[in-house]
mmCIF file of N, CA and C in Angstrom:
data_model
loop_
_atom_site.group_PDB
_atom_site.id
_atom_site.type_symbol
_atom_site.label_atom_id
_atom_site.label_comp_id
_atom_site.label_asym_id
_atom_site.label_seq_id
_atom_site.Cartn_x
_atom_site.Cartn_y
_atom_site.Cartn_z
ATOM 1 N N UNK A 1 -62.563 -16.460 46.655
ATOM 2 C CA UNK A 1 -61.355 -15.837 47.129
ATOM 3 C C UNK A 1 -60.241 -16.876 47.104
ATOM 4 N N UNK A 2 -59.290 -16.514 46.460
ATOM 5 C CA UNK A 2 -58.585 -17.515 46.787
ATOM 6 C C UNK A 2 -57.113 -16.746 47.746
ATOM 7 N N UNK A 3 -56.262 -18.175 48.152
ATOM 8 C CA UNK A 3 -54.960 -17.757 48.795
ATOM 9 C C UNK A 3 -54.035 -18.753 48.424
ATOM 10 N N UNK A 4 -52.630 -17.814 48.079
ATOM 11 C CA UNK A 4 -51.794 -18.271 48.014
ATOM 12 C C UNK A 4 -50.477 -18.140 48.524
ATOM 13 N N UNK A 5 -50.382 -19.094 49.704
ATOM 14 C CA UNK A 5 -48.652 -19.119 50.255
ATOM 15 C C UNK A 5 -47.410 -18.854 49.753
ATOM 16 N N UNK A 6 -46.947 -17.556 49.540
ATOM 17 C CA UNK A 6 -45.802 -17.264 49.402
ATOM 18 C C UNK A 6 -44.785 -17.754 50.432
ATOM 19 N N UNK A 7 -43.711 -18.190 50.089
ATOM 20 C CA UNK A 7 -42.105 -18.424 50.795
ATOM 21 C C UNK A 7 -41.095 -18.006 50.253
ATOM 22 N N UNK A 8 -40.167 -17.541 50.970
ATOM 23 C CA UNK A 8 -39.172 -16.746 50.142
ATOM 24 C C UNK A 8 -38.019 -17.459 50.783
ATOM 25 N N UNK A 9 -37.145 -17.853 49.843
ATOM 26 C CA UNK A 9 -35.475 -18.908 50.574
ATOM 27 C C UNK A 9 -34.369 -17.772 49.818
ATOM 28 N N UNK A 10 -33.688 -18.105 51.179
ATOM 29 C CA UNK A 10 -31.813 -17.224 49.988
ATOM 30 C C UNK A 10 -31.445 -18.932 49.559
ATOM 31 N N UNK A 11 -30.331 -18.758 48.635
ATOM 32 C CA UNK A 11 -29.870 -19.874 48.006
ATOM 33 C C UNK A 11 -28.365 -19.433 48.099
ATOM 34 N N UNK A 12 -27.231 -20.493 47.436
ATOM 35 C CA UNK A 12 -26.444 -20.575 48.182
ATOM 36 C C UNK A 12 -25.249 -19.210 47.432
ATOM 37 N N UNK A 13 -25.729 -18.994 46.597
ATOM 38 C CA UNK A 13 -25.307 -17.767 45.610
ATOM 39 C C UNK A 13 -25.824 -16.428 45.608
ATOM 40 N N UNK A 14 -26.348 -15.903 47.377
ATOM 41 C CA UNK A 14 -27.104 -14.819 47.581
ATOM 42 C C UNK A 14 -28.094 -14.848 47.306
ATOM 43 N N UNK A 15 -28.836 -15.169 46.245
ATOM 44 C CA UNK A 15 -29.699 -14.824 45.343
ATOM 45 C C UNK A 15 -31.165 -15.147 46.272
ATOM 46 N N UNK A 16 -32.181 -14.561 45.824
ATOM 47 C CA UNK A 16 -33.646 -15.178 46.567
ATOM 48 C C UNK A 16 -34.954 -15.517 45.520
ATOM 49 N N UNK A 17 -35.429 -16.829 45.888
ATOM 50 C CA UNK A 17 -36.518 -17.472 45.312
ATOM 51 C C UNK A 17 -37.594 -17.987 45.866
ATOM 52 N N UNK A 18 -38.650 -17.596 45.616
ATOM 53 C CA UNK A 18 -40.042 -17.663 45.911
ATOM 54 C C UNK A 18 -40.755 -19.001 45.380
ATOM 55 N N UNK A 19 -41.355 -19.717 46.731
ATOM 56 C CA UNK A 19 -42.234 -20.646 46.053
ATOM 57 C C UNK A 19 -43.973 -20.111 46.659
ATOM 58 N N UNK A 20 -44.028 -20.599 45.445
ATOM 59 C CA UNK A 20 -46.140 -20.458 45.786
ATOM 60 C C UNK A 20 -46.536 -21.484 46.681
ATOM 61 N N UNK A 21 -47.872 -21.736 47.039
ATOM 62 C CA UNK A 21 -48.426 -23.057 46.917
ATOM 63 C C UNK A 21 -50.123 -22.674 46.983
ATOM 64 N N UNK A 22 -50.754 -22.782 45.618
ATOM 65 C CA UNK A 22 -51.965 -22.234 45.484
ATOM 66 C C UNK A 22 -52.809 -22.667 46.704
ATOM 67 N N UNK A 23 -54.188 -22.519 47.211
ATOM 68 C CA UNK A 23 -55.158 -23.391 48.014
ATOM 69 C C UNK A 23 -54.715 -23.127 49.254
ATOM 70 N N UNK A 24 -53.465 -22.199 50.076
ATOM 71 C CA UNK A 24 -53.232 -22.382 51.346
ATOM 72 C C UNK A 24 -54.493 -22.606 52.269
ATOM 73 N N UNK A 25 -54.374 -23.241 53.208
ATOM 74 C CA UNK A 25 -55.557 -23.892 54.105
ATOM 75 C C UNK A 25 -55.868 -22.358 54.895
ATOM 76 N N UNK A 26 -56.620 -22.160 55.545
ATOM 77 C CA UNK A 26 -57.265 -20.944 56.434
ATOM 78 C C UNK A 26 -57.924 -21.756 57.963
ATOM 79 N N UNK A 27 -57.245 -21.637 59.046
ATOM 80 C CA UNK A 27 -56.545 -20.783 59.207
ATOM 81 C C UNK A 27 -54.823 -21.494 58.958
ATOM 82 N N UNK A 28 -53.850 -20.435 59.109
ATOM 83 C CA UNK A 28 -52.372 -21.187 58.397
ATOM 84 C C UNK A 28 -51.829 -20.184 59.872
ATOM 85 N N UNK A 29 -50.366 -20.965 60.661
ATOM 86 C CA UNK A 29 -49.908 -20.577 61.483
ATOM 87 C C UNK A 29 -48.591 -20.398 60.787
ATOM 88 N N UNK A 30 -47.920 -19.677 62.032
ATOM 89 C CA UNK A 30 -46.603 -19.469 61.240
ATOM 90 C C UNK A 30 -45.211 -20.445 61.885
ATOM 91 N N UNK A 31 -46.157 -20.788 62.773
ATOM 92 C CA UNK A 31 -44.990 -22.184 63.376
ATOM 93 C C UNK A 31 -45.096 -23.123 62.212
ATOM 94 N N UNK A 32 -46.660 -23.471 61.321
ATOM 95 C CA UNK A 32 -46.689 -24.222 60.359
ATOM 96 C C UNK A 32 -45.770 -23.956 59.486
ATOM 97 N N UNK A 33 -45.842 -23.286 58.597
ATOM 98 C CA UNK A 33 -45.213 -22.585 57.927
ATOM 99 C C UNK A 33 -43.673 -22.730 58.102
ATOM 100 N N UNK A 34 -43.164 -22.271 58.833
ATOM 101 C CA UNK A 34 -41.776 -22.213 59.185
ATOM 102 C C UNK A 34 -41.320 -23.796 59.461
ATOM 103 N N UNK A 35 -42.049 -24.988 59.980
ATOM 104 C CA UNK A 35 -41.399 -26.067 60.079
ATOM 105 C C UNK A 35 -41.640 -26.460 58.335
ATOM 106 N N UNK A 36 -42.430 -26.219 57.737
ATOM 107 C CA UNK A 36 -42.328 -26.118 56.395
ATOM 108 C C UNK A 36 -41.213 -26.393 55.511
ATOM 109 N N UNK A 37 -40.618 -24.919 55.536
ATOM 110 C CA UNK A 37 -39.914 -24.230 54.801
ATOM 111 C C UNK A 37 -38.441 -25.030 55.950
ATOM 112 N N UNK A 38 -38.398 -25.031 57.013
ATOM 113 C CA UNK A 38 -37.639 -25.868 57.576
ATOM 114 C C UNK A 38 -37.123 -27.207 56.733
ATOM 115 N N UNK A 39 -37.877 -28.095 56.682
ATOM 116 C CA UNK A 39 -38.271 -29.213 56.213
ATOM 117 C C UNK A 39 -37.670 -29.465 54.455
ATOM 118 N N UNK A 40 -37.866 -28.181 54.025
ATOM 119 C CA UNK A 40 -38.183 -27.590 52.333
ATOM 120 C C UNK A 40 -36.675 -27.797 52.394
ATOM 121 N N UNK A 41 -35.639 -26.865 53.190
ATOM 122 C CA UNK A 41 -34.275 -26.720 53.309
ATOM 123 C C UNK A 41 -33.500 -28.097 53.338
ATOM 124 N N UNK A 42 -34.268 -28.216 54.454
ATOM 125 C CA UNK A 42 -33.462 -29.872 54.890
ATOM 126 C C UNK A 42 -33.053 -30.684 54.207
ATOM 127 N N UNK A 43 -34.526 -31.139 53.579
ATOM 128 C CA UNK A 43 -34.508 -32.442 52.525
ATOM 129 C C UNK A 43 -33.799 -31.708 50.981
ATOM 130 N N UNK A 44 -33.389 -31.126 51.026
ATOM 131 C CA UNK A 44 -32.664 -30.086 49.926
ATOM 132 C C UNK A 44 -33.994 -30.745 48.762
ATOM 133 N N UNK A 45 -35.171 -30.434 48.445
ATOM 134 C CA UNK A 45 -36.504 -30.610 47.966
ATOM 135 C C UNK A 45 -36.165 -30.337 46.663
ATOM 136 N N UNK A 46 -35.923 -28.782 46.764
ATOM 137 C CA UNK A 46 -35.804 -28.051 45.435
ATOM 138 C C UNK A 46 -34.676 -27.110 45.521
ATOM 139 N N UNK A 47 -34.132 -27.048 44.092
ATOM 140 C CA UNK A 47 -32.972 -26.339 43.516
ATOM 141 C C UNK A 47 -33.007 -25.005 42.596
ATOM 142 N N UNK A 48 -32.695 -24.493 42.407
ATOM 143 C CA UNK A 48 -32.749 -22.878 41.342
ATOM 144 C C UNK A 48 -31.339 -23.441 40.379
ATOM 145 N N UNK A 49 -31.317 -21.867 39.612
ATOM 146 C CA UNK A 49 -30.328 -21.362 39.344
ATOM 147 C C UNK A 49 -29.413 -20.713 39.872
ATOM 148 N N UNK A 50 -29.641 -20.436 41.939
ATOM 149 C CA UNK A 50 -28.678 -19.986 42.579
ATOM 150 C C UNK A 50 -28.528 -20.662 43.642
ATOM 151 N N UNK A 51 -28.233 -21.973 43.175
ATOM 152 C CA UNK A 51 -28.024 -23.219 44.106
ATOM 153 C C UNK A 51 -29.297 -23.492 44.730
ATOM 154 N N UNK A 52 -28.369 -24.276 45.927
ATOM 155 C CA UNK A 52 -29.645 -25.172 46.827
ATOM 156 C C UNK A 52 -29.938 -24.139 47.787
ATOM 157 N N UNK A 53 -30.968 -24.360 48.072
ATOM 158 C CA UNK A 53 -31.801 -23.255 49.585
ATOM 159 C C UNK A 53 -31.406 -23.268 50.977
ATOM 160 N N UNK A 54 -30.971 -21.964 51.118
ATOM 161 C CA UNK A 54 -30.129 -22.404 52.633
ATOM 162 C C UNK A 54 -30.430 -21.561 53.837
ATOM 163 N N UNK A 55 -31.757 -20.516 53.655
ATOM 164 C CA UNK A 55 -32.589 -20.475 54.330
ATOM 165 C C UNK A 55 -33.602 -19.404 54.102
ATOM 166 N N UNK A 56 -34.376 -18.966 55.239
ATOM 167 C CA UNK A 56 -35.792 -18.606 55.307
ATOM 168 C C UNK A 56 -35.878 -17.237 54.847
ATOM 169 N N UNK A 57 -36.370 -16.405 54.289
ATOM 170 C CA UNK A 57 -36.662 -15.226 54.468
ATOM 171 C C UNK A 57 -37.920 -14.653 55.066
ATOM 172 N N UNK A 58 -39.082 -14.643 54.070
ATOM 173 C CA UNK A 58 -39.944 -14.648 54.596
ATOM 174 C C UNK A 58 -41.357 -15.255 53.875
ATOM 175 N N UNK A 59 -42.480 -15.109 54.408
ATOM 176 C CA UNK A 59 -43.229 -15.802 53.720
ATOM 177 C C UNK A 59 -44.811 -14.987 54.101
ATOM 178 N N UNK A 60 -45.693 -15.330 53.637
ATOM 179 C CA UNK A 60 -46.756 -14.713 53.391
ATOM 180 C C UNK A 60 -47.587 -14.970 52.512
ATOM 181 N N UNK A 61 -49.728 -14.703 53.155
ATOM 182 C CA UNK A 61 -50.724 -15.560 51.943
ATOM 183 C C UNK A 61 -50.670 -14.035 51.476
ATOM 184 N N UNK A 62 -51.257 -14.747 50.365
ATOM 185 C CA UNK A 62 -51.741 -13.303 49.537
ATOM 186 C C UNK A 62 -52.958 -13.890 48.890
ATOM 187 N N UNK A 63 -54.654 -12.828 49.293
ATOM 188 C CA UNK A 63 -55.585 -13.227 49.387
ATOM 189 C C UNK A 63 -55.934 -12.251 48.165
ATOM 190 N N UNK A 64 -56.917 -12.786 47.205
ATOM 191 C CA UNK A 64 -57.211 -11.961 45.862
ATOM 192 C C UNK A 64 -58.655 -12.548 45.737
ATOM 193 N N UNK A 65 -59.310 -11.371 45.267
ATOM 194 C CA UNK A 65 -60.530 -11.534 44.875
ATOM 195 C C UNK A 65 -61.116 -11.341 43.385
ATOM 196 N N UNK A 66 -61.899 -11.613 43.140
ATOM 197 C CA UNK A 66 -62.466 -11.020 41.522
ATOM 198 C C UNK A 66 -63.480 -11.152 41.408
ATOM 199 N N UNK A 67 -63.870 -10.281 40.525
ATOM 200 C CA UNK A 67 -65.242 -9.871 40.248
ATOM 201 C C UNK A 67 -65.356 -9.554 38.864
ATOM 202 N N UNK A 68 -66.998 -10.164 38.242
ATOM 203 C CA UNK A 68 -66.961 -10.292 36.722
ATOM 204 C C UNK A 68 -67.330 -8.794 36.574
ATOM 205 N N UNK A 69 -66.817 -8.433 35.381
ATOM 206 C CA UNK A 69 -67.101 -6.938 34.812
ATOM 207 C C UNK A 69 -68.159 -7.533 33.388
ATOM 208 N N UNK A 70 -69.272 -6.779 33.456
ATOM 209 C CA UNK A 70 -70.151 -6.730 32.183
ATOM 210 C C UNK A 70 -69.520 -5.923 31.062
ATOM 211 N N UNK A 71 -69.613 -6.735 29.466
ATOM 212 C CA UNK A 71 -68.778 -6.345 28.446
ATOM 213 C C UNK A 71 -69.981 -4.926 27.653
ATOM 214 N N UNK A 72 -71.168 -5.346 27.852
ATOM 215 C CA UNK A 72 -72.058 -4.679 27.042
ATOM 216 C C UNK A 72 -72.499 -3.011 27.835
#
């Protein structure tokens, strides 16, 4: 099974961008999380095409499973 941490930032041109981060740990809080994405803003980390990130929207794991299908 895996999980992956979605975050969602507005930027400074309306616009909204999503970062992943494959492997999220289990269990994950949302105080974690949020000093995070806190942190993410601050240090201006990362940039888009609709500027720098200027804050939180929302965020969320998303847990997926798979299973092999027989070809024959």
């Amino acid at each position: 099974m895996a999980r992956v941490l979605e975050m969602s930032f507005s930027t400074e041109l309306g616009r909204s961008i999503t970062l992943r981060v494959a492997n999220a740990k289990d269990p994950l809080t949302g105080a974690e999380v949020a000093a995070c994405m806190d942190n993410i803003i601050a240090k201006n980390i990362f940039t888009s095409t609709g500027g720098d990130l200027t804050g939180k929207i929302k965020a969320q794991v998303v847990t997926t499973t798979s299973s092999d299908v027989s070809l024959v």
